[in-house]
Short mmCIF file of C-alpha atoms in Angstrom, two decimals:
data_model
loop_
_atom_site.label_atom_id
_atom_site.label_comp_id
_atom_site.label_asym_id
_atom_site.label_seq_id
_atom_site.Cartn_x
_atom_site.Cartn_y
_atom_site.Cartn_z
CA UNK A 18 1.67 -11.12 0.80
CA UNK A 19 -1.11 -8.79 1.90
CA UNK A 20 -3.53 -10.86 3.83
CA UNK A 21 -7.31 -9.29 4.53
CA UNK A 22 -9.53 -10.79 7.32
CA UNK A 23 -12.40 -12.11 5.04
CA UNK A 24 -14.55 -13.98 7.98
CA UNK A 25 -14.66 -15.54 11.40
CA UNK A 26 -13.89 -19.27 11.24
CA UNK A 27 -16.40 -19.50 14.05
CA UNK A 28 -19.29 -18.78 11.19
CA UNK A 29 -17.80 -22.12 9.38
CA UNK A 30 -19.49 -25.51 10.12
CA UNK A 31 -17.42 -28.17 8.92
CA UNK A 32 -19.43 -28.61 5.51
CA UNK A 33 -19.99 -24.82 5.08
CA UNK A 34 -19.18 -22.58 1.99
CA UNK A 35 -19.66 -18.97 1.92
CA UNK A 36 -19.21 -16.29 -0.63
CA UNK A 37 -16.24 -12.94 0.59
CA UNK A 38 -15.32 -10.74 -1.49
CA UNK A 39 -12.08 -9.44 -0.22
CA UNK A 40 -9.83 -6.18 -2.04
CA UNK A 41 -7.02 -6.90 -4.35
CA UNK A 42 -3.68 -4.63 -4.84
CA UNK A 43 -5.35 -3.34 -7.89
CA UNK A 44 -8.06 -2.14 -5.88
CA UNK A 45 -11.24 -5.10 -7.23
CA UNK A 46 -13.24 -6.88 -5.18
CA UNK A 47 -12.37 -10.52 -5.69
CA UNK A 48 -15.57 -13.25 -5.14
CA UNK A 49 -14.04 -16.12 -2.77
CA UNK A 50 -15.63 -19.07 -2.19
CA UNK A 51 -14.33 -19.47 1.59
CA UNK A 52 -14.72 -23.35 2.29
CA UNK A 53 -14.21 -25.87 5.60
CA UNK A 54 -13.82 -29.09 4.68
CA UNK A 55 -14.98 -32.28 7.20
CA UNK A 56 -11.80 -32.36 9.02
CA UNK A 57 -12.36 -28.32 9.92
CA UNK A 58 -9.38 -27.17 7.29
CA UNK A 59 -10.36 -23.72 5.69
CA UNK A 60 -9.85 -23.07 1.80
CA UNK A 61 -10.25 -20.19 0.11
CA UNK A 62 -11.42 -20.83 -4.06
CA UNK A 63 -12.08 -18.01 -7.26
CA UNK A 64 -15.96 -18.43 -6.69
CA UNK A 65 -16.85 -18.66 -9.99
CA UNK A 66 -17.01 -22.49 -11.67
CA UNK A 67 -14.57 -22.63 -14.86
CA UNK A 68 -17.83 -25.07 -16.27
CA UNK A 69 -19.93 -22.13 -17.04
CA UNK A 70 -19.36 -19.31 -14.79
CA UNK A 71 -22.01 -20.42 -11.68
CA UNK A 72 -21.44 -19.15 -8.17
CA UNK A 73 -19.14 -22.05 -6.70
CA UNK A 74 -20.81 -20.94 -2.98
CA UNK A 75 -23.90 -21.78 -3.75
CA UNK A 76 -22.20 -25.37 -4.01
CA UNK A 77 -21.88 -27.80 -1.35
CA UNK A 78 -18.11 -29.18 0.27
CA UNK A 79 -17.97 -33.12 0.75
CA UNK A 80 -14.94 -35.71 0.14
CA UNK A 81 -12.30 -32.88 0.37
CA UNK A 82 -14.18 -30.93 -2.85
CA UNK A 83 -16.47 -28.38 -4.12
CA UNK A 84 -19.27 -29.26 -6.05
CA UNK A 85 -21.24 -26.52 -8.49
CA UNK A 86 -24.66 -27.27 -8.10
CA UNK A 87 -25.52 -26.33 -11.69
CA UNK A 88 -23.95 -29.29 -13.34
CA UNK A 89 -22.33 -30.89 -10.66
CA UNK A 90 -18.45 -30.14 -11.43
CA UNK A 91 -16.70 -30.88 -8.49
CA UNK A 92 -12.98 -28.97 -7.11
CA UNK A 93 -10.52 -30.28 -4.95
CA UNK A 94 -10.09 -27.98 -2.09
CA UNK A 95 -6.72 -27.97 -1.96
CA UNK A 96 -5.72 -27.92 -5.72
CA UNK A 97 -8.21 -26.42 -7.50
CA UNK A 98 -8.15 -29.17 -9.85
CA UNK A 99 -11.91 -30.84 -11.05
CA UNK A 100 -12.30 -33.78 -9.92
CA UNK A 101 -15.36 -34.37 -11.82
CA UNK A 102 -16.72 -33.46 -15.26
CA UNK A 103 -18.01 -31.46 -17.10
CA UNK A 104 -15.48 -28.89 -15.84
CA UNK A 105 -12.26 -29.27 -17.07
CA UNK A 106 -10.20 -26.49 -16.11
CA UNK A 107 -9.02 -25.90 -12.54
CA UNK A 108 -9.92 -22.94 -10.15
CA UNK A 109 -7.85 -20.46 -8.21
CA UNK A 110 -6.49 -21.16 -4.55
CA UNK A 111 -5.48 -18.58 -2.81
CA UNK A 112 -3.72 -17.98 0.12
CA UNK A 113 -5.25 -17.79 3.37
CA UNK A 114 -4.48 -17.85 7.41
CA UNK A 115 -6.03 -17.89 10.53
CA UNK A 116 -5.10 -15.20 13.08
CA UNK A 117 -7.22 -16.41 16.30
CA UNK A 118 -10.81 -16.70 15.01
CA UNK A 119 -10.15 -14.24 11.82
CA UNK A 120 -9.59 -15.87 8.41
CA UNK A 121 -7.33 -13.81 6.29
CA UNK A 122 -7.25 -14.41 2.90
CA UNK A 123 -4.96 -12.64 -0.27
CA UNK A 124 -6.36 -12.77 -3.31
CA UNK A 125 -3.20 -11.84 -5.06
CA UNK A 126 -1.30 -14.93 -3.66
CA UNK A 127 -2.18 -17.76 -5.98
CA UNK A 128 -1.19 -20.71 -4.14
CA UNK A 129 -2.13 -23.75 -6.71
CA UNK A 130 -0.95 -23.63 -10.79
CA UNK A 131 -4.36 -22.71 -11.76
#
């Protein structure tokens, strides 16, 4: 597991998203949406909504999910898994850590069955 620093938790409100983009092994920048849910846990979601391919970090975090604010597909922060239509199809979680105030994330270490 080859985890990059992607932030500083201190930047995330309980509530906040962001967009990082953070190196793979094969050399890509990977979009992340870097989330903290309301009881200050960090997630780190594939940015892009499986609905129709909108910037999930443009969304907004509440009850433990993302929500795309195109259509309004929400993702469980912790699964990946929509827990509201239209999407169907879950996104990527990936690893991350926190190393003092530095969130490291790996984009190669999928950590839900997405």
């Amino acid at each position: 597991m080859t985890l990059t620093r992607a932030a500083s938790a201190a930047d995330l409100a309980p509530g906040d998203v962001t967009l990082v983009t953070v190196p793979g092994a094969d050399g890509r920048e990977r979009r992340i949406a870097l989330a903290r849910d309301e009881d200050g846990s960090l997630h780190a979601l594939d940015d892009i909504c499986t609905h129709e391919r909108i910037s999930l970090s443009d969304g907004e975090v509440f009850d433990g999910a993302l929500e795309c604010w195109k259509h309004g597909s929400a993702f469980d922060l912790r699964t990946g898994r929509p827990t509201s239509l239209p999407a169907t199809v879950p996104v990527t979680v990936y690893a991350l850590a926190l190393e003092g105030d530095d969130v490291l994330v790996d984009p190669d270490t999928i950590v839900n069955a997405a």
